[in-house]
PDB file of C-alpha atoms in Angstrom:
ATOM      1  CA  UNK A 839      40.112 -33.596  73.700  1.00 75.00           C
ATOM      2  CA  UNK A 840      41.328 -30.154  72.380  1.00 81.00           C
ATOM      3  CA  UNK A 841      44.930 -30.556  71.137  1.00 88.00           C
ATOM      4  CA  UNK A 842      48.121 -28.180  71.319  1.00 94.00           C
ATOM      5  CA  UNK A 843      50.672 -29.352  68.615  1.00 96.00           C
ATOM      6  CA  UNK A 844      54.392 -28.229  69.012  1.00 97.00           C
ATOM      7  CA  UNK A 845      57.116 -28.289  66.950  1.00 94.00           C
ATOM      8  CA  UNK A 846      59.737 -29.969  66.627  1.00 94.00           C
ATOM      9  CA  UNK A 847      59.570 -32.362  68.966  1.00 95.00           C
ATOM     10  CA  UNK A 848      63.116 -32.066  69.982  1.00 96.00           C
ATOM     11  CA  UNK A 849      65.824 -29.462  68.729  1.00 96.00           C
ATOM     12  CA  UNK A 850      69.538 -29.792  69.152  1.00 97.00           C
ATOM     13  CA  UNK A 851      71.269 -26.470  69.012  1.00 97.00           C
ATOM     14  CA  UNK A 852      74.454 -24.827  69.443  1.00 97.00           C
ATOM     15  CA  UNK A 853      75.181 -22.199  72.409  1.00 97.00           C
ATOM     16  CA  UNK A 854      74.757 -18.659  71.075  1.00 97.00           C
ATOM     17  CA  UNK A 855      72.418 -19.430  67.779  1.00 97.00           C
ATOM     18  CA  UNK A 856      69.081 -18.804  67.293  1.00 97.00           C
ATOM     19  CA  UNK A 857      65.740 -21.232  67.839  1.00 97.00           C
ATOM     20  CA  UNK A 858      62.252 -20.853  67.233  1.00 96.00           C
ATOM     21  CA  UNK A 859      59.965 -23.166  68.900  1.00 97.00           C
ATOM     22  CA  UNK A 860      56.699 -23.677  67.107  1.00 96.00           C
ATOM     23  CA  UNK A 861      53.249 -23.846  68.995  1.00 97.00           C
ATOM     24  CA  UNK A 862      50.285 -24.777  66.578  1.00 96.00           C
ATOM     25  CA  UNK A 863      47.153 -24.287  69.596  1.00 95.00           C
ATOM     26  CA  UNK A 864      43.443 -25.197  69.860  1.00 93.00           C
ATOM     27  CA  UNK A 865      41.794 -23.007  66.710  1.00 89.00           C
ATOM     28  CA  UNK A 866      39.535 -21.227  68.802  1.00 88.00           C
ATOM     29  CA  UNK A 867      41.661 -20.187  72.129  1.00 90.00           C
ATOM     30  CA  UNK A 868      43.090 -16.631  73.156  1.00 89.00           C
ATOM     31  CA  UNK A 869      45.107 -17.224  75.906  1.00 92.00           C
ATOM     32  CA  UNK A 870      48.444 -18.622  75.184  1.00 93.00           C
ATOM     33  CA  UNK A 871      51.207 -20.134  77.264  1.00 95.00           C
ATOM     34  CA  UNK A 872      54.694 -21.444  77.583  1.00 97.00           C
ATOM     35  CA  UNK A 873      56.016 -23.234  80.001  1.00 96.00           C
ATOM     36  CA  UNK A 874      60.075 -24.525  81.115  1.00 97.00           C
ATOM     37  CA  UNK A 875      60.513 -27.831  82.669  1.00 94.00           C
ATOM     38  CA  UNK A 876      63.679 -29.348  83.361  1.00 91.00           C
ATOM     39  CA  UNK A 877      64.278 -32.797  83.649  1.00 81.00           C
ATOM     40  CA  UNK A 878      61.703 -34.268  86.676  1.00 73.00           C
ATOM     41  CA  UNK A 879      60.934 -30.590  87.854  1.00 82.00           C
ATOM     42  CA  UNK A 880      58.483 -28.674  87.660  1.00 86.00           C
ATOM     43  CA  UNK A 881      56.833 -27.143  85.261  1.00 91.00           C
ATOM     44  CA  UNK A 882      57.779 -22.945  85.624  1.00 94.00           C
ATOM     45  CA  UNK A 883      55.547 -20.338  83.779  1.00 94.00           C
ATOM     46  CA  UNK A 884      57.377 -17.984  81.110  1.00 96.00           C
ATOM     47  CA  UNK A 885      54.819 -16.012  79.487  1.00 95.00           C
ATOM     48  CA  UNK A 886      51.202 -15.188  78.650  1.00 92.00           C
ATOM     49  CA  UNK A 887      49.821 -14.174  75.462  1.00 92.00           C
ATOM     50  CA  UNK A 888      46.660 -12.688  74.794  1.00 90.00           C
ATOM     51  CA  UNK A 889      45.632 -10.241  71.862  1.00 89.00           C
ATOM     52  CA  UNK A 890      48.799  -9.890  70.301  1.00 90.00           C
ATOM     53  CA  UNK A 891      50.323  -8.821  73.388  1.00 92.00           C
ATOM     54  CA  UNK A 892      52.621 -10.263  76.248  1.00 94.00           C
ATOM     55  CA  UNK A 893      50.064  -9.918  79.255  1.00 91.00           C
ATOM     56  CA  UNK A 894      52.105 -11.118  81.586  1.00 91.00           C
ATOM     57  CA  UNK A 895      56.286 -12.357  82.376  1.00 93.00           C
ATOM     58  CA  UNK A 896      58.182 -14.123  84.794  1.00 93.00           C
ATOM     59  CA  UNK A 897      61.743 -13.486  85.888  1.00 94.00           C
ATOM     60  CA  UNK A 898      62.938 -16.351  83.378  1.00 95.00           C
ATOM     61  CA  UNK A 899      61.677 -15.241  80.324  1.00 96.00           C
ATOM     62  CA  UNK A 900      64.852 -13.508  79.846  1.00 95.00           C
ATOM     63  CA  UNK A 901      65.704 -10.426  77.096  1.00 96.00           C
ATOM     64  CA  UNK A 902      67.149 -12.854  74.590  1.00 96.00           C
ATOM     65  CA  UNK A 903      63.225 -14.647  74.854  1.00 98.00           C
ATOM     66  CA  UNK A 904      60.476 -13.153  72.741  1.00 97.00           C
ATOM     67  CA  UNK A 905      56.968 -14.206  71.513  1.00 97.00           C
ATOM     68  CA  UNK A 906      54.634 -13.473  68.711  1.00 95.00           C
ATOM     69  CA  UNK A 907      51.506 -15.010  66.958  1.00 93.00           C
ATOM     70  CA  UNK A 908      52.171 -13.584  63.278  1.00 84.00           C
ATOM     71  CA  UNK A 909      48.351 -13.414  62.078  1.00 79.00           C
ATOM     72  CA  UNK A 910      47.035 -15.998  63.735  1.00 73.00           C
ATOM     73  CA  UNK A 911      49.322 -18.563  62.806  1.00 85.00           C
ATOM     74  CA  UNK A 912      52.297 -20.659  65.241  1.00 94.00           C
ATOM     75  CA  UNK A 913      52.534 -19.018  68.265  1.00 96.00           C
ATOM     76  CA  UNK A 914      56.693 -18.732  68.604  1.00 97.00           C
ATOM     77  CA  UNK A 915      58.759 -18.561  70.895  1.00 97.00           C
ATOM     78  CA  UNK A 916      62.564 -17.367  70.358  1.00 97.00           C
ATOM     79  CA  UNK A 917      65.471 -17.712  71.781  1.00 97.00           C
ATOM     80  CA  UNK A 918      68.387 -14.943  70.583  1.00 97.00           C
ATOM     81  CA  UNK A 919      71.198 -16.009  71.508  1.00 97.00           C
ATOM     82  CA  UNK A 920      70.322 -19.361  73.018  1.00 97.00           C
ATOM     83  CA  UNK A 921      72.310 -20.354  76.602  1.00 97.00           C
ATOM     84  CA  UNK A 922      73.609 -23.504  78.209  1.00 96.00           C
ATOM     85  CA  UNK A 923      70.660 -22.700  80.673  1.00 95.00           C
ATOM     86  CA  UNK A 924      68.076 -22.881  78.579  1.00 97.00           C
ATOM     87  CA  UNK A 925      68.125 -26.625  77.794  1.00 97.00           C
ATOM     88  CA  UNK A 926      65.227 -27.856  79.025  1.00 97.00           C
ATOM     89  CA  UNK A 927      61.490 -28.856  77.601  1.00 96.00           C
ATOM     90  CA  UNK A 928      59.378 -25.957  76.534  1.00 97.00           C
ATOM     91  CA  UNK A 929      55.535 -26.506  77.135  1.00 96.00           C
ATOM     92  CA  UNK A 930      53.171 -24.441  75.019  1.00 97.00           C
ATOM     93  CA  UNK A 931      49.680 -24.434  75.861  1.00 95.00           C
ATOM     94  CA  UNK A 932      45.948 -22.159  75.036  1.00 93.00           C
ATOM     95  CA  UNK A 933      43.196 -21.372  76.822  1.00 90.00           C
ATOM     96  CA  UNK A 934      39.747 -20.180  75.717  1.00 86.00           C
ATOM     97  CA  UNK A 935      39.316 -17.728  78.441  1.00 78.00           C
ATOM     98  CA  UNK A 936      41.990 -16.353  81.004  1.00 71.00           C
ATOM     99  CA  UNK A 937      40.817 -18.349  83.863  1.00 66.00           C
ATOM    100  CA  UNK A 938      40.063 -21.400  81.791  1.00 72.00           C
ATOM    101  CA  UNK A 939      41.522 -24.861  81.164  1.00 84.00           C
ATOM    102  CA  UNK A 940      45.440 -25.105  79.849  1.00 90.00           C
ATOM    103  CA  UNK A 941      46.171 -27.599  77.354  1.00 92.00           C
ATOM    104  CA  UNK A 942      49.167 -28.163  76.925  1.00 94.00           C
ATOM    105  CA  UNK A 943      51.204 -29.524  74.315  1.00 96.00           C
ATOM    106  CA  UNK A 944      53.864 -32.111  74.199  1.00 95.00           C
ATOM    107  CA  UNK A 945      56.931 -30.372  74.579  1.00 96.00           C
ATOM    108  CA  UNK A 946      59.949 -29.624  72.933  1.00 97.00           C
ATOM    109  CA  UNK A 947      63.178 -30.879  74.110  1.00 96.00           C
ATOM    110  CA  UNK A 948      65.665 -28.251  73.391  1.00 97.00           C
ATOM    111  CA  UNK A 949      69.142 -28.901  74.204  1.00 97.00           C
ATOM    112  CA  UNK A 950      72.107 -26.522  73.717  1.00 97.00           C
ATOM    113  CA  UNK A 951      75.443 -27.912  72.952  1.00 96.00           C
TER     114      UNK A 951
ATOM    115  CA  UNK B  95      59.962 -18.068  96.864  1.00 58.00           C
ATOM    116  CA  UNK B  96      57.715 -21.423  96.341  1.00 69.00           C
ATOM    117  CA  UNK B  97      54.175 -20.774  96.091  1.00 91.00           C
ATOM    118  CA  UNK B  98      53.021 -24.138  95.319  1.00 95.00           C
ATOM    119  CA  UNK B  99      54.259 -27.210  97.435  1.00 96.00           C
ATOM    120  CA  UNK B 100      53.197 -30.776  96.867  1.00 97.00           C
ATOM    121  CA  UNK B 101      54.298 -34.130  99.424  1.00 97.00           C
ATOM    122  CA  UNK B 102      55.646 -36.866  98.938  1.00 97.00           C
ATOM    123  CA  UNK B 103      58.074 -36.545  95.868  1.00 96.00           C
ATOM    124  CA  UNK B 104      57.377 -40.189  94.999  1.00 97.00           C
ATOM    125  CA  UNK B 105      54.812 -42.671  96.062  1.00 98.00           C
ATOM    126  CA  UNK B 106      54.581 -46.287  95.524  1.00 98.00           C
ATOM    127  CA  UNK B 107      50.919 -47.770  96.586  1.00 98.00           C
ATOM    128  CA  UNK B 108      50.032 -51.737  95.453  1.00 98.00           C
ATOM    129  CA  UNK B 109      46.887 -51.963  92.949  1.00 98.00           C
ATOM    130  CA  UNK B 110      43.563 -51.584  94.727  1.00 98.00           C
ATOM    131  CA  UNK B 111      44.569 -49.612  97.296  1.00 98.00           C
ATOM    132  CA  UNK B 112      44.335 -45.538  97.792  1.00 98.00           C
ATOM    133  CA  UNK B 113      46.603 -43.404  96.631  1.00 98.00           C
ATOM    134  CA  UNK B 114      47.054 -39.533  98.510  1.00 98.00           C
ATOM    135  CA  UNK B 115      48.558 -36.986  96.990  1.00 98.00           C
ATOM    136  CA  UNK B 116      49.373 -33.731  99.187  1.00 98.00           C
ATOM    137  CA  UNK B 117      49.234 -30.191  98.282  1.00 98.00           C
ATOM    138  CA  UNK B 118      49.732 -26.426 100.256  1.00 98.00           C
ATOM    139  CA  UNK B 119      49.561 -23.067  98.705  1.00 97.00           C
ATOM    140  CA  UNK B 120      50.956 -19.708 100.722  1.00 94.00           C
ATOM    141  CA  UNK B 121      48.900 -16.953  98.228  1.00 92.00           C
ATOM    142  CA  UNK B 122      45.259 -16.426  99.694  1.00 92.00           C
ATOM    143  CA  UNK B 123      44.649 -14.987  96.595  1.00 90.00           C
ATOM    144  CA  UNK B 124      44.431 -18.695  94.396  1.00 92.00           C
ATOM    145  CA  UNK B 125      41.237 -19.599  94.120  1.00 90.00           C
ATOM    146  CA  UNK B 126      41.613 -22.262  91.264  1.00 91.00           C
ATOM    147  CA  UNK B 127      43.302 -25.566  91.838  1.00 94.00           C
ATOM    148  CA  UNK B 128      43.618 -27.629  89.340  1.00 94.00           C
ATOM    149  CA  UNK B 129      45.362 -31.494  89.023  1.00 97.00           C
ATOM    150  CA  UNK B 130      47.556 -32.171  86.002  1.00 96.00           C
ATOM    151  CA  UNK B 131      48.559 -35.799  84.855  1.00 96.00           C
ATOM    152  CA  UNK B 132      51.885 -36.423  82.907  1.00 93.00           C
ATOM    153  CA  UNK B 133      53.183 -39.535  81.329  1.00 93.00           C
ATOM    154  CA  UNK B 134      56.627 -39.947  80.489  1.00 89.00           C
ATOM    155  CA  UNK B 135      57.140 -38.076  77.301  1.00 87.00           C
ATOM    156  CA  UNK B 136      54.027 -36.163  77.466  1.00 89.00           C
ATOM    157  CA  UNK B 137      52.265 -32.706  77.962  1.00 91.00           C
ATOM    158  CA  UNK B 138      50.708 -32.485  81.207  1.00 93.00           C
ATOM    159  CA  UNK B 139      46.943 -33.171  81.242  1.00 93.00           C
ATOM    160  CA  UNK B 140      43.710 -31.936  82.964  1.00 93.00           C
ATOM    161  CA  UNK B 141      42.920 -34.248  85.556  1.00 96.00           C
ATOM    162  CA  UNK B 142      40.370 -32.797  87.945  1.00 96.00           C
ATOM    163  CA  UNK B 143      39.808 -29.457  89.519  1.00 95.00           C
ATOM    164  CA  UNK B 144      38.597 -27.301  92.177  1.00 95.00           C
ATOM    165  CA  UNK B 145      37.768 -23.870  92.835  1.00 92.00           C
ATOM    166  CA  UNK B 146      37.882 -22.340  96.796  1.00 92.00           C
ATOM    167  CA  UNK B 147      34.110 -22.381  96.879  1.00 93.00           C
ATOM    168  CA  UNK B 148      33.963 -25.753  96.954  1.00 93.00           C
ATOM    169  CA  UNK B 149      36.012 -28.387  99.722  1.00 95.00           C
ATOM    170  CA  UNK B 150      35.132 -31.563  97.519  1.00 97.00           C
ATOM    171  CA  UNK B 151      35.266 -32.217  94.210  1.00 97.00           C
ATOM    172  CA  UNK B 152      35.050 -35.985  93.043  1.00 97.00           C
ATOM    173  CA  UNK B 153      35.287 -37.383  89.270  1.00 97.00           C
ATOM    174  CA  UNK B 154      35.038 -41.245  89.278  1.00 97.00           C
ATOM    175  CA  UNK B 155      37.980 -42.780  91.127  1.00 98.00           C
ATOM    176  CA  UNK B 156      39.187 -38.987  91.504  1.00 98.00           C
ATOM    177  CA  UNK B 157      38.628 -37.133  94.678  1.00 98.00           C
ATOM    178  CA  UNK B 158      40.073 -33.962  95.961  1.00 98.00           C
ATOM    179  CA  UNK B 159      39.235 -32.448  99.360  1.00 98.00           C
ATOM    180  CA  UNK B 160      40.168 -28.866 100.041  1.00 97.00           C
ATOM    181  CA  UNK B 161      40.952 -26.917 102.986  1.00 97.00           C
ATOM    182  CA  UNK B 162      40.832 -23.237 102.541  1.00 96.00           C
ATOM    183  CA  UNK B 163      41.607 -22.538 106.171  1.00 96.00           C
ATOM    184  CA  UNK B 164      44.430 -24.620 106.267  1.00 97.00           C
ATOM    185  CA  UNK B 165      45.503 -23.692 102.430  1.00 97.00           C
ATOM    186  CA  UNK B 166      45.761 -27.151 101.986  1.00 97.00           C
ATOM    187  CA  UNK B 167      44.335 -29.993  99.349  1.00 98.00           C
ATOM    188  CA  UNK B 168      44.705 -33.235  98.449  1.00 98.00           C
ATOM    189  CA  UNK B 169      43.841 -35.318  95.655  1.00 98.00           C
ATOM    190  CA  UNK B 170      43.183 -38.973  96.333  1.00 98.00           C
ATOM    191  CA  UNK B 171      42.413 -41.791  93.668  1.00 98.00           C
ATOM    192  CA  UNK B 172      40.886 -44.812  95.043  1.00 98.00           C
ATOM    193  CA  UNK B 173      41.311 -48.178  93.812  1.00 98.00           C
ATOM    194  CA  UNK B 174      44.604 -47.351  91.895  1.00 98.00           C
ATOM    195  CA  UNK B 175      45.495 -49.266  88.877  1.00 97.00           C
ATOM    196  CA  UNK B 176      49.083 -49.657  86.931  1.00 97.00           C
ATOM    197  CA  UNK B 177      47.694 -47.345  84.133  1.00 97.00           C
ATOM    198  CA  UNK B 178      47.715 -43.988  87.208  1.00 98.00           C
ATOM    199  CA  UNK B 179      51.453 -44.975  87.510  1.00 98.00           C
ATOM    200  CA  UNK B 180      52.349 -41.163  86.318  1.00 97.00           C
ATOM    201  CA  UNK B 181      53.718 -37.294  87.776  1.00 95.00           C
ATOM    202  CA  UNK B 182      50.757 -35.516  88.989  1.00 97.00           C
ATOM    203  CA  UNK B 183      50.853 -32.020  89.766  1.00 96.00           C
ATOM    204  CA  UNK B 184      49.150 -29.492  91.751  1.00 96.00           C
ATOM    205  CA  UNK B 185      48.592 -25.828  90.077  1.00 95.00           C
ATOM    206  CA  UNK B 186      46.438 -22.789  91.443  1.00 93.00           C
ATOM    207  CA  UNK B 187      45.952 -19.414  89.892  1.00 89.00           C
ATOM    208  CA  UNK B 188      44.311 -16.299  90.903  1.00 84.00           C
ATOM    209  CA  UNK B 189      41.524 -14.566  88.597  1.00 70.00           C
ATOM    210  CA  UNK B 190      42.272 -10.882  87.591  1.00 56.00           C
ATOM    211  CA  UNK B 191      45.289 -12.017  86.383  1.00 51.00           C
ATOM    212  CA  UNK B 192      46.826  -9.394  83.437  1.00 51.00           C
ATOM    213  CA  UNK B 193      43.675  -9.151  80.988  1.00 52.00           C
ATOM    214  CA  UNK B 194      41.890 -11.794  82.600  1.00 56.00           C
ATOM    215  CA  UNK B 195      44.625 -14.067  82.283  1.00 60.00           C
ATOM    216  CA  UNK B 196      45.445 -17.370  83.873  1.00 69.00           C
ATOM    217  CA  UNK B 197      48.782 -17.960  85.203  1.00 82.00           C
ATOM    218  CA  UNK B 198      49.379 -21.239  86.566  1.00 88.00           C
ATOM    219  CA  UNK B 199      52.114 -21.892  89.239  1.00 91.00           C
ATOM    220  CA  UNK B 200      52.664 -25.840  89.330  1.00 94.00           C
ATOM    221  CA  UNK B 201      54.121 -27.893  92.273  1.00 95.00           C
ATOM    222  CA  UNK B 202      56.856 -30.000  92.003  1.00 94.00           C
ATOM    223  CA  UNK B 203      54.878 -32.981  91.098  1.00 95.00           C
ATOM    224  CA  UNK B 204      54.454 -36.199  92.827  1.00 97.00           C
ATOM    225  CA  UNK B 205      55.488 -39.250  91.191  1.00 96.00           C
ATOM    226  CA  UNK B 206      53.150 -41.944  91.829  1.00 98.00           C
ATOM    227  CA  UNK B 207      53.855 -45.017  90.703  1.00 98.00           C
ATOM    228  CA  UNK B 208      51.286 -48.151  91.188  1.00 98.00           C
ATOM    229  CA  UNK B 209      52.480 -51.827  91.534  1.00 97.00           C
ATOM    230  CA  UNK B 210      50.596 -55.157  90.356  1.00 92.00           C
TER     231      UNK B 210
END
């Protein structure tokens, strides 16, 4: 099927630096996702993406998170300054239309020392 | 506030048998339900879904049966094998979502795990 790639697979950081988490998705989707799961929880929605915009935000996608798709390359997301909170796996994922399948990638692991 | 609750946390069923797989919603508004499979490791992945104009939606060993009155579903997979052993989770979204978009609230996942 239709794959998401992210990068890197797992990203060890410091408390208070910066991380990018790279999201490579299906070629042809417009919708675009991330995702927070801690360890055996569930999975808790950050952020839509759709035409170069944020769409749509939850209460965890905090001011130090943003997102872009730079001409139509990785979709990003950034973390400025990163948090003891935010380790955790980040799931990207695209859809072709808003109320369409996810697919999702494989994660990231992020942790922050 | 959870939107999207899913019973039991973990279930053990031997090979052959049927496994169920419980799932409630509180927002009338979801009217797409869909069933995501994770491995260990992995993304989660499209298993089967429903939308509320249907109460039955069945994909091979796959079945889920849906209760709109109730706001309740369940996804049940019939002669389990070792390979199902995995987290499944329920989602639902509601269309008209911000520019058509789909947001996806998830359960808490139920961790199924299927003995030989």
């Amino acid at each position: 099927g239709p794959k998401v790639l992210q990068i890197p697979s797992h990203q060890i950081i410091d408390m208070g630096q910066m991380v990018t988490l790279n999201c490579d998705p299906v070629s042809n989707h417009l919708y675009f996702y991330w995702y927070k799961q801690i360890l055996g929880q569930q999975m808790e929605f950050l952020v839509n993406f759709y035409n170069g915009k944020v769409m749509e935000k939850s209460k965890l996608f905090k001011d130090q998170f943003s997102v872009e798709r730079p001409d139509g390359s990785y979709f990003t997301l950034k973390i400025q300054p990163t948090a003891l909170e935010d380790s955790a796996v980040y799931f990207c994922a695209s859809s072709f239309l808003g109320g369409d399948t996810l697919y999702f990638g494989a994660g990231t692991r992020l942790s922050v020392l | 506030q959870q939107q999207v609750r899913q019973s039991p946390q973990s279930l053990t069923v031997w090979e052959g048998e049927t496994a169920i797989l419980n799932c409630s919603y509180e927002n009338s508004a979801f009217d797409y339900f869909p069933w995501y499979q994770q491995f260990p490791g992995e993304g989660p992945a499209l298993l089967i879904a429903i939308r509320s104009v249907s109460d039955k939606k069945e994909d091979g060993r796959f079945t889920i049966f849906f209760n709109k009155r109730e706001k309740k579903l369940s996804l049940h997979i019939t002669d389990s094998q070792p390979g199902d052993s995995a987290t499944y989770f329920c989602a639902a979204s509601a269309k008209g979502g911000q520019g058509g978009s789909a947001k996806l609230i998830f359960g808490e996942g139920t961790k199924l795990t299927v003995s030989s």
